[in-house]
Coordinates of C-alpha atoms (C1' of nucleotides) in Angstrom, one line a residue:
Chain A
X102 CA 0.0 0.0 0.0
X103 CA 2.5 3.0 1.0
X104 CA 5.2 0.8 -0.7
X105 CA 2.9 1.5 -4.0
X106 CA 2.5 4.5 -3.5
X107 CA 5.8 5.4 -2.9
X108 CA 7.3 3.2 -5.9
X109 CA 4.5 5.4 -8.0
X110 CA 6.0 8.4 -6.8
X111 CA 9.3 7.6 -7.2
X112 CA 8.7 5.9 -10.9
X113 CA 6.8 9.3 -11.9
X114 CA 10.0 11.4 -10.5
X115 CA 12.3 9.3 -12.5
X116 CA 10.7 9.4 -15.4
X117 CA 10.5 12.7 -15.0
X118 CA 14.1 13.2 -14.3
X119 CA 15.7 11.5 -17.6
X120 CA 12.5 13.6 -19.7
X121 CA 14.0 16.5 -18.8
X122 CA 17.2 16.0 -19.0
X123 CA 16.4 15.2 -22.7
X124 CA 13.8 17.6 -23.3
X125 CA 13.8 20.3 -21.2
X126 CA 10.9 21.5 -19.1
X127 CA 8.2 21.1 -22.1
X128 CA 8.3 17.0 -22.0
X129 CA 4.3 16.8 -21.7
X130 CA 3.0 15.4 -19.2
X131 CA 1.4 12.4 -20.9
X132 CA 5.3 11.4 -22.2
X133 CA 6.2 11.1 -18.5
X134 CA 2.9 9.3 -17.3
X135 CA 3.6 6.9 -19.9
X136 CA 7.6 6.4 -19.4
X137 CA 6.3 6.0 -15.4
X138 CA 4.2 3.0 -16.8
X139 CA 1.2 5.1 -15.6
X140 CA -1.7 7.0 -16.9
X141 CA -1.8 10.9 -17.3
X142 CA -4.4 11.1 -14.9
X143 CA -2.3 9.4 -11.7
X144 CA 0.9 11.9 -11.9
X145 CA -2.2 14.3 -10.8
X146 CA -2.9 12.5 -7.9
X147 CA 0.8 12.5 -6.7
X148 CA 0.9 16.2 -7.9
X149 CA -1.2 19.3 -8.1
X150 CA 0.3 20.1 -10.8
X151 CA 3.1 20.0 -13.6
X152 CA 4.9 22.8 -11.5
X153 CA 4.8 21.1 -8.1
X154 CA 5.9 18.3 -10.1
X155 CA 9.4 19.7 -10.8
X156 CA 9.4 20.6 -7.4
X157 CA 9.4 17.1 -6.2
X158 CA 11.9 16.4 -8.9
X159 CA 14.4 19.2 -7.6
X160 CA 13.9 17.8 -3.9
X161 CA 14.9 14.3 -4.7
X162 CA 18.2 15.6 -6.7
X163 CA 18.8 17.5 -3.5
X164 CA 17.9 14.3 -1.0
X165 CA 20.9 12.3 -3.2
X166 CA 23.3 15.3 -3.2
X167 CA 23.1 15.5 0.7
X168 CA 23.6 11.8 0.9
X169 CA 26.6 12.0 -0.9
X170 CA 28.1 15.5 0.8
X171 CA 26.9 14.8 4.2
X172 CA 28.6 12.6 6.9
X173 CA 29.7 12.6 10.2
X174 CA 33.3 12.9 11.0
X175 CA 34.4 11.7 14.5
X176 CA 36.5 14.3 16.4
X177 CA 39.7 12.7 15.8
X178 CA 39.5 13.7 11.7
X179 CA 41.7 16.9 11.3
X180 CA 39.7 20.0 9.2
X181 CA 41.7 19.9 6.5
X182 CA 41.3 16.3 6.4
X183 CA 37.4 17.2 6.6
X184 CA 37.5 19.7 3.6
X185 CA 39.5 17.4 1.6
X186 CA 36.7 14.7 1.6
X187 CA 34.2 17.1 1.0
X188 CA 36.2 18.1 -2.4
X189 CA 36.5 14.1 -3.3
X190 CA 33.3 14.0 -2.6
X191 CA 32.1 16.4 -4.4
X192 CA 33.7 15.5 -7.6
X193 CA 33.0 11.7 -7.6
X194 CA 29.1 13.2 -6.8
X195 CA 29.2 15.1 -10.4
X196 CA 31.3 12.5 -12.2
X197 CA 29.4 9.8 -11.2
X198 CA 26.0 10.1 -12.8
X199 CA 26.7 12.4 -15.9
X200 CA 22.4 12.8 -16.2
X201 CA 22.0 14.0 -12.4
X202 CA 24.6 16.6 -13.0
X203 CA 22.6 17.8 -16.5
X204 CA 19.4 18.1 -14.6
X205 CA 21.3 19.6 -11.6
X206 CA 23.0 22.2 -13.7
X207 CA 19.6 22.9 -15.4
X208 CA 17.1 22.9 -13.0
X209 CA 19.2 25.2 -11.0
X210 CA 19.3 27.7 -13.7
X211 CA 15.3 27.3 -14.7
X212 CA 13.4 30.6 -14.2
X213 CA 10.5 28.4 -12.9
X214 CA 12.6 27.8 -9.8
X215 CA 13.6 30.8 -8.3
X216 CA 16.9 31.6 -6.6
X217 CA 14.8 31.8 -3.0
X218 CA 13.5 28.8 -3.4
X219 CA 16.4 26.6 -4.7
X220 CA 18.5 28.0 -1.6
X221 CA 15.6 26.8 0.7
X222 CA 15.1 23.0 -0.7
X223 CA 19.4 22.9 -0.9
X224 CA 19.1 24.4 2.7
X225 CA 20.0 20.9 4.2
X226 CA 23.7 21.0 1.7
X227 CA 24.7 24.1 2.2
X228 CA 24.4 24.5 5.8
X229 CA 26.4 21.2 6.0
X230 CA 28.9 22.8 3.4
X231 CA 29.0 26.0 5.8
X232 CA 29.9 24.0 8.9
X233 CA 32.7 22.1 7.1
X234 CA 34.5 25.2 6.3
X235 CA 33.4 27.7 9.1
X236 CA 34.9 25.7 11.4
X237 CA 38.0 25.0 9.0
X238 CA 38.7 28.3 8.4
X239 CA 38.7 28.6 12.7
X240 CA 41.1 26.3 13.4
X241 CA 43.1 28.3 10.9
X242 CA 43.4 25.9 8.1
X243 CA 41.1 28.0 5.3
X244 CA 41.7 31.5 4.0
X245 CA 39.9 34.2 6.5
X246 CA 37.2 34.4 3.4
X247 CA 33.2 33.8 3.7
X248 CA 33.0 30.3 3.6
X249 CA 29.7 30.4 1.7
X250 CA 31.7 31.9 -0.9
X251 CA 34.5 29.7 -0.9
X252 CA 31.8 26.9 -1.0
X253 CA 30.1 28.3 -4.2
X254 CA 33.8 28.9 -5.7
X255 CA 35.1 25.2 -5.3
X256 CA 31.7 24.1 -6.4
X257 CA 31.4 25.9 -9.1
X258 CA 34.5 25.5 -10.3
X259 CA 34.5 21.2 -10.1
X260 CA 30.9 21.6 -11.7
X261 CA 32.1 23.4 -14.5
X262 CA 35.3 21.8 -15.2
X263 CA 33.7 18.2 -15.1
X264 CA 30.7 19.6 -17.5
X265 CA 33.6 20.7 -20.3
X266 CA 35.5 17.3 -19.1
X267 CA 32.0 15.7 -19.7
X268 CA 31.8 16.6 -23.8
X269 CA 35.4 14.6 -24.3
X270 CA 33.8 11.1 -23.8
X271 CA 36.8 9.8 -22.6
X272 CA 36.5 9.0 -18.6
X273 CA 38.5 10.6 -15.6
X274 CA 41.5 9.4 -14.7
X275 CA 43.1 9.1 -11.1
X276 CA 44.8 12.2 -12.2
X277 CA 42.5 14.6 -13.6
X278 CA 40.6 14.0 -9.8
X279 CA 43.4 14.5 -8.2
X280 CA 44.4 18.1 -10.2
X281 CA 41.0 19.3 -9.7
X282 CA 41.1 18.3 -6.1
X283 CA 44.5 20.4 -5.8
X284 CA 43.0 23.2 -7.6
X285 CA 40.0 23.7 -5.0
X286 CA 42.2 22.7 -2.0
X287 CA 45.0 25.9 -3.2
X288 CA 41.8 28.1 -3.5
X289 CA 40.6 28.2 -0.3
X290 CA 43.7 26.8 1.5
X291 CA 45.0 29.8 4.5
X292 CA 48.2 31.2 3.7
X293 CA 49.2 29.7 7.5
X294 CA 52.4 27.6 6.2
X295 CA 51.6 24.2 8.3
X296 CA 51.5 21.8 5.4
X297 CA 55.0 20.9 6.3
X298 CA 52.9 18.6 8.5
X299 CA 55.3 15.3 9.5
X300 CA 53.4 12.4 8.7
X301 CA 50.4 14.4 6.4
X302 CA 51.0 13.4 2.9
X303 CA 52.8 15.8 0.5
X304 CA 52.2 17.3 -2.6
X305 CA 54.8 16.0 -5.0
X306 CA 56.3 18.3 -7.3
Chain B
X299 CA 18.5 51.6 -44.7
X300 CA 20.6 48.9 -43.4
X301 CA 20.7 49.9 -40.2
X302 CA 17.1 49.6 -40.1
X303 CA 17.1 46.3 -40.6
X304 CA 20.4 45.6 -37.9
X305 CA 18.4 47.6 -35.5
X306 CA 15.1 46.1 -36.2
X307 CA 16.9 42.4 -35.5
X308 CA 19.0 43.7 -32.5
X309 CA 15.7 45.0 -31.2
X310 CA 14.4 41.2 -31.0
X311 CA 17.1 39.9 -30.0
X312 CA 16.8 42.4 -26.9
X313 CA 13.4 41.4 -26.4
X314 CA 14.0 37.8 -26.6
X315 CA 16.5 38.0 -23.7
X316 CA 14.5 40.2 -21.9
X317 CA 11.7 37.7 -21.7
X318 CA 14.2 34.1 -21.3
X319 CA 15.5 35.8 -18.7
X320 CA 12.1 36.4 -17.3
X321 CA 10.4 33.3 -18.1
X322 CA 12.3 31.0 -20.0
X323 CA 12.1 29.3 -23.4
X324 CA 8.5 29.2 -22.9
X325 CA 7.9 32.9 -23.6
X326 CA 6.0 33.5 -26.5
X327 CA 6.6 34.5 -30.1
X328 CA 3.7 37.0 -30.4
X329 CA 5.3 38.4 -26.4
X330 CA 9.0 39.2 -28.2
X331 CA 7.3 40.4 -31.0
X332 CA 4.8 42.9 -29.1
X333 CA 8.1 43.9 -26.7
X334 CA 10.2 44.2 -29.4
X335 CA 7.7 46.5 -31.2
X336 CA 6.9 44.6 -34.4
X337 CA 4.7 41.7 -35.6
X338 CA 4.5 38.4 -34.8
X339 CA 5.4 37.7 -38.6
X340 CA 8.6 39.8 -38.6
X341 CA 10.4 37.6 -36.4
X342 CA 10.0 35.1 -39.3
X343 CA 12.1 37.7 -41.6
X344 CA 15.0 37.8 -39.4
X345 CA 14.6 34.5 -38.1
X346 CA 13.1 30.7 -39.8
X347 CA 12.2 29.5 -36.3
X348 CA 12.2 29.8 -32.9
X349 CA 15.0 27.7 -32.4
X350 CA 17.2 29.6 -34.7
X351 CA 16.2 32.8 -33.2
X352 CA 17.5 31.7 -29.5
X353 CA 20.5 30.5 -31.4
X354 CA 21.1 34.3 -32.6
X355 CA 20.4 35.3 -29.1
X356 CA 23.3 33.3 -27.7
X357 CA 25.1 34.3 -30.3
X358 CA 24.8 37.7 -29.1
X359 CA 25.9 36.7 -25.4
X360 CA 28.9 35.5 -26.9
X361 CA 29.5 38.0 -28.8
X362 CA 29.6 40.7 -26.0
X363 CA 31.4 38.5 -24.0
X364 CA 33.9 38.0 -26.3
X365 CA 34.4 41.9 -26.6
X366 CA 34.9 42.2 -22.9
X367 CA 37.7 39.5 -22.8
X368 CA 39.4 39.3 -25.6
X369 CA 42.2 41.6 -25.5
X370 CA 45.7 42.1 -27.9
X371 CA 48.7 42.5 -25.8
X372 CA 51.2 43.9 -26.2
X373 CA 54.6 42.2 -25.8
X374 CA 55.9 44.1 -22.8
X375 CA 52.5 42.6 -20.5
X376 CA 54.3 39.8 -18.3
X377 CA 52.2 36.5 -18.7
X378 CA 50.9 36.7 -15.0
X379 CA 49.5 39.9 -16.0
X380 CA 47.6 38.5 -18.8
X381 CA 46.5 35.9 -16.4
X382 CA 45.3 38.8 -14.1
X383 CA 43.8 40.2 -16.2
X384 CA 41.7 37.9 -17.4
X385 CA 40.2 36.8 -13.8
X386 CA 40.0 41.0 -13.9
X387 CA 37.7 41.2 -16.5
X388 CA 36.2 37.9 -16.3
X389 CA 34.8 39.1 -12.8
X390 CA 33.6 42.5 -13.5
X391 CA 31.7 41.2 -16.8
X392 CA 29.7 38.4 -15.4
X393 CA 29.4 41.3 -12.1
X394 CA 28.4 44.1 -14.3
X395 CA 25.1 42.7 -15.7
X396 CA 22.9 40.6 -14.1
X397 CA 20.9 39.6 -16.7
X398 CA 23.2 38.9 -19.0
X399 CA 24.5 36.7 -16.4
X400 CA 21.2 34.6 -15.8
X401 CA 20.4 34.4 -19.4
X402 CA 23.9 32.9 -20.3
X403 CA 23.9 30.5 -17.2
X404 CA 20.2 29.3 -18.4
X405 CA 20.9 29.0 -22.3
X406 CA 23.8 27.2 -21.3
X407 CA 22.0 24.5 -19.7
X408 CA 19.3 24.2 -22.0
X409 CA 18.6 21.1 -24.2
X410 CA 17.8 22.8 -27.0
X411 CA 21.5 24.2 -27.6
X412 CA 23.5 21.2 -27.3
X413 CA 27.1 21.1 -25.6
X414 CA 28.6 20.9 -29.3
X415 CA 26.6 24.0 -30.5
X416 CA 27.4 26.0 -27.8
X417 CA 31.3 25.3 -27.9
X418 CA 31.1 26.1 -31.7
X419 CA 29.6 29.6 -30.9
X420 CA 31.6 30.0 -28.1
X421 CA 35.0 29.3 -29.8
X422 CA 36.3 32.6 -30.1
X423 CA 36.3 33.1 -26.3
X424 CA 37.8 29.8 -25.5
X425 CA 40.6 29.9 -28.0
X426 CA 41.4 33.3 -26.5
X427 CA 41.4 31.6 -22.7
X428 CA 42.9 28.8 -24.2
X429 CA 45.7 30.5 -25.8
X430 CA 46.6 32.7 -22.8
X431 CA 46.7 30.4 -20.4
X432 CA 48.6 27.5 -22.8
X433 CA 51.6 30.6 -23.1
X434 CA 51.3 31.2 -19.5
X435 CA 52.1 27.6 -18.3
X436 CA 54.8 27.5 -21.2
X437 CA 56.5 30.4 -19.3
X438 CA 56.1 28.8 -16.2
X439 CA 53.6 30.8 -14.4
X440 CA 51.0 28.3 -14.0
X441 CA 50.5 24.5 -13.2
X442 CA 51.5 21.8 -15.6
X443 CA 47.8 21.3 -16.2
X444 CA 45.5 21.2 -18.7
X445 CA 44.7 25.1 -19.7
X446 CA 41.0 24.2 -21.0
X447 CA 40.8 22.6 -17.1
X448 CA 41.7 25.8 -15.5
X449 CA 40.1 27.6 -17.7
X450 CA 36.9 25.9 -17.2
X451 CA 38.0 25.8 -13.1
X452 CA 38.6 29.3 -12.7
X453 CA 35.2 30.6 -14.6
X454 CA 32.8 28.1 -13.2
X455 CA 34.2 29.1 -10.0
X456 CA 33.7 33.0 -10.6
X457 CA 30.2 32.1 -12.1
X458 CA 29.1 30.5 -9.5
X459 CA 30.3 32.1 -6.7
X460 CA 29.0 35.9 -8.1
X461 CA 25.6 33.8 -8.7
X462 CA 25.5 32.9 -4.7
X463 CA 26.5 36.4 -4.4
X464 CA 24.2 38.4 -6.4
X465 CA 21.2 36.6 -4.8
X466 CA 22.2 39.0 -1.3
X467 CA 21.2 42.1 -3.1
X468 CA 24.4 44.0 -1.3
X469 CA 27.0 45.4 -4.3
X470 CA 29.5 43.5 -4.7
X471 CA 33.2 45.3 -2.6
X472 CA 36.2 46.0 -4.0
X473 CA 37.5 43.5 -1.2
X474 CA 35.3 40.5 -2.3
X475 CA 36.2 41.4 -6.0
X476 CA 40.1 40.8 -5.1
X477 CA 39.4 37.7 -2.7
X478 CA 37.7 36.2 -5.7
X479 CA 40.6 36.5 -8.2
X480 CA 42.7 35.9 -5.6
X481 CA 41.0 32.2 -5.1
X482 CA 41.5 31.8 -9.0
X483 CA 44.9 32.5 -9.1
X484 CA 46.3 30.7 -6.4
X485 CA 43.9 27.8 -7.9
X486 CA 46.2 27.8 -11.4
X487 CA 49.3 29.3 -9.9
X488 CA 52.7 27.5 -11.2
X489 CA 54.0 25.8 -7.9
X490 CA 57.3 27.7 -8.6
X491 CA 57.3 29.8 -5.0
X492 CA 57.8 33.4 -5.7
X493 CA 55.1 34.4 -3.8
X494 CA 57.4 33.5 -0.7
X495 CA 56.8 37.9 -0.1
X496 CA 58.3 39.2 2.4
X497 CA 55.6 41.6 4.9
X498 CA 52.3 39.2 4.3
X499 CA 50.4 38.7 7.2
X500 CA 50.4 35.1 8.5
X501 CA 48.4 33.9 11.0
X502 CA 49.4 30.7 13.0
X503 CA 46.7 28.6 14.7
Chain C
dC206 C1' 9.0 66.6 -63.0
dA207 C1' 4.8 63.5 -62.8
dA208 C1' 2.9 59.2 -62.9
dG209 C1' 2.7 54.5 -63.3
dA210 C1' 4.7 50.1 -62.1
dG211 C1' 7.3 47.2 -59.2
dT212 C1' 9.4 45.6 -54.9
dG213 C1' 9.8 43.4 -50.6
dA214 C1' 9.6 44.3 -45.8
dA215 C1' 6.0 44.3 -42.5
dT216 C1' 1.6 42.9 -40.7
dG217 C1' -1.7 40.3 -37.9
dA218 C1' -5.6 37.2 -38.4
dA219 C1' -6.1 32.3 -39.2
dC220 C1' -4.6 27.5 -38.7
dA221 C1' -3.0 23.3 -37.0
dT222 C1' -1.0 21.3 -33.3
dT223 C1' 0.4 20.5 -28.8
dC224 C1' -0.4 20.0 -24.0
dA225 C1' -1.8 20.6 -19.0
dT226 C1' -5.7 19.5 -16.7
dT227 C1' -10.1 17.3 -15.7
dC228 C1' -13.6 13.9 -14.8
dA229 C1' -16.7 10.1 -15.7
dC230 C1' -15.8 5.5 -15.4
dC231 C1' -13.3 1.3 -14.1
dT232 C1' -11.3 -2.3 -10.9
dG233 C1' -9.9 -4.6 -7.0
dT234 C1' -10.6 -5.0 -1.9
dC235 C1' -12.8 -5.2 2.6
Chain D
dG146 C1' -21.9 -2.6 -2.3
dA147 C1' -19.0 1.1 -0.7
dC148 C1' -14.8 3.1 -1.3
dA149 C1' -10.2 4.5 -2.8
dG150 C1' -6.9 4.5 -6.2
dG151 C1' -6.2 4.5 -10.8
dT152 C1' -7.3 5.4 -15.8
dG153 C1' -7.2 7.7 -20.4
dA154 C1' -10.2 10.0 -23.6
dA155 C1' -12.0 14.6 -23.8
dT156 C1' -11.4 19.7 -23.4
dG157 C1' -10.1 24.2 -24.0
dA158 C1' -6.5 27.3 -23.8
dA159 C1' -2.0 28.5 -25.6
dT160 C1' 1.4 28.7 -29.1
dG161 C1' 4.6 28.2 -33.3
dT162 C1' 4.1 29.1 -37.9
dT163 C1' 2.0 30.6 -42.3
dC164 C1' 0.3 33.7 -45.9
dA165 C1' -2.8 36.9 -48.2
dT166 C1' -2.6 41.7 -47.9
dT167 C1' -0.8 46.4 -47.2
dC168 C1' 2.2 50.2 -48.2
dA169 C1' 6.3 53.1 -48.1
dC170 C1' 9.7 53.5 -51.2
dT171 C1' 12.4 53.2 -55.7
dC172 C1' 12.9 52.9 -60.5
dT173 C1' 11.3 53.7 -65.2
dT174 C1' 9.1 56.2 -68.7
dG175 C1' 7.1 60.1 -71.2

DNA sequence: CAAGAGTGAATGAACATTCATTCACCTGTC
DNA sequence: GACAGGTGAATGAATGTTCATTCACTCTTG
């Protein structure tokens, strides 16, 4: 019964999903009831309408993103340690399902979704993503910069990079992660010189 | 004569931005039309569909853009300072209009314009990035990596981060402009250390 | 210079189509 | 048989595109 339901839902907003990453917003609605293996009639009964529809699909990109972004770290993991998985994670987030990132990128830049409310149904990442590097930057190991803006900066700039990596076909190796990874981490690293850590692996040459 | 014509087509193309900006691909032929001041059949002089029509508008985009960024220098400009520069301009152009900044963001991300058709268009720009920074890591001045990677890095990054940024409504500081290209630089910097400066304020934790 | 003929950009009402939404009717279950 | 969830054809509004018509302007001719 709810496990229907639910599996309804979730068949509607996956439909849904890889209709507009290949057409845009104007897939009809009838396209998406019938790649859900449903009539047109039910995605009205799950949703008031095709706008609210959207809506749900937004919120379950954002549910994924915060299961990849989010975890607890114990207190014994260092803040640069902390900051560096968040980067990793990040990237193997965007890599990992090219048709996520599409309908990430483009539902994020839709004019039906406005800024307000894309900040509020992301709420749960970015305040997460705030955390990480507030408390980073106070233990000195981040540049004395607003760490909402280093946040958009370093995401941003792996979003962008992996899209253009994207078009080549070819997959990313070990060492394209590992530049982009180095990139973000000398953005936003603080100019205090303690990476001459003993023990804390180096950056070779 | 023939400027009537220009201006009659640049006045679509205005209006045609104008309206994706406010409500996406889904705005109307006869709304451009009535905006723009002319018939619903004159956009079918200038233009054989829709489709090609938001083709000339991001045609436009690029077109500005590429006037704000491409730059001839001369041989006396060191390469860091073409580097600069380029954050430099990069910043205050996506900064200086909004909309501009929204409408390229969405277009980009659209379906309809696929990530082929936009590189085509957007060649001129990227051969310009491309060709700076390729000179710049020749000479040393930036990391052995791939220049379309930084180049993609460091304008995602400014994109993104002036997107999070514009949504506060407060104008954007002369600090927060330099903090930015300071993120981008140290992102691509060479590793060679001649930033070891003398007189910069370090804090240790 | 005057007048007639020609041109093609501009127009906007009409057309065909598409599409979000509705609702009268099923169908299985208790 | 009552009820809830599900169905898909019907509906009416919206929209991209077309095209017969207008008209300001230019060219030709007497």
């Amino acid at each position: 019964m709810d496990a229907i339901v639910n599996d309804k839902r979730e068949r509607i907003l996956a439909a849904a999903s890889d209709l507009i990453v290949k057409n845009g917003l104007q897939c009809s609605m009838a396209e998406i009831a019938q790649t859900a293996g449903v009539a047109t009639g039910t995605l009205y009964i799950y949703f008031s309408s095709k706008e609210e529809m959207v809506r749900g699909v937004y919120q379950r990109l954002t549910a994924k993103v915060g299961a990849s972004l989010i975890v607890e770290h114990g207190p014994d993991v260092s803040h640069e340690a902390r900051v560096r998985r968040y980067i990793d994670d990040y990237i193997g987030l965007i890599w990992a399902d090219p048709a996520r990132a599409i309908l990430f990128e483009y539902l994020s830049n839709v004019p039906l979704l406005p800024p307000g409310e894309l900040r509020r149904l992301f709420a749960p990442v970015t305040d997460f993503t705030a955390k990480v590097f507030t408390e980073a930057r106070a233990a000195g190991v981040l540049r004395d910069f607003d760490p909402n803006v280093m946040g958009a900066y370093v995401g941003g700039g792996i979003r962008n990079t992996l899209k253009w990596r994207r078009a080549n076909g070819s997959p990313l190796t070990e060492a394209e992660h590992r530049q982009i990874a180095e990139m973000c981490w000398s953005a936003i690293a603080g100019n205090t010189q303690e990476q001459a850590l003993p023990g804390v692996a180096d950056r070779q040459s």
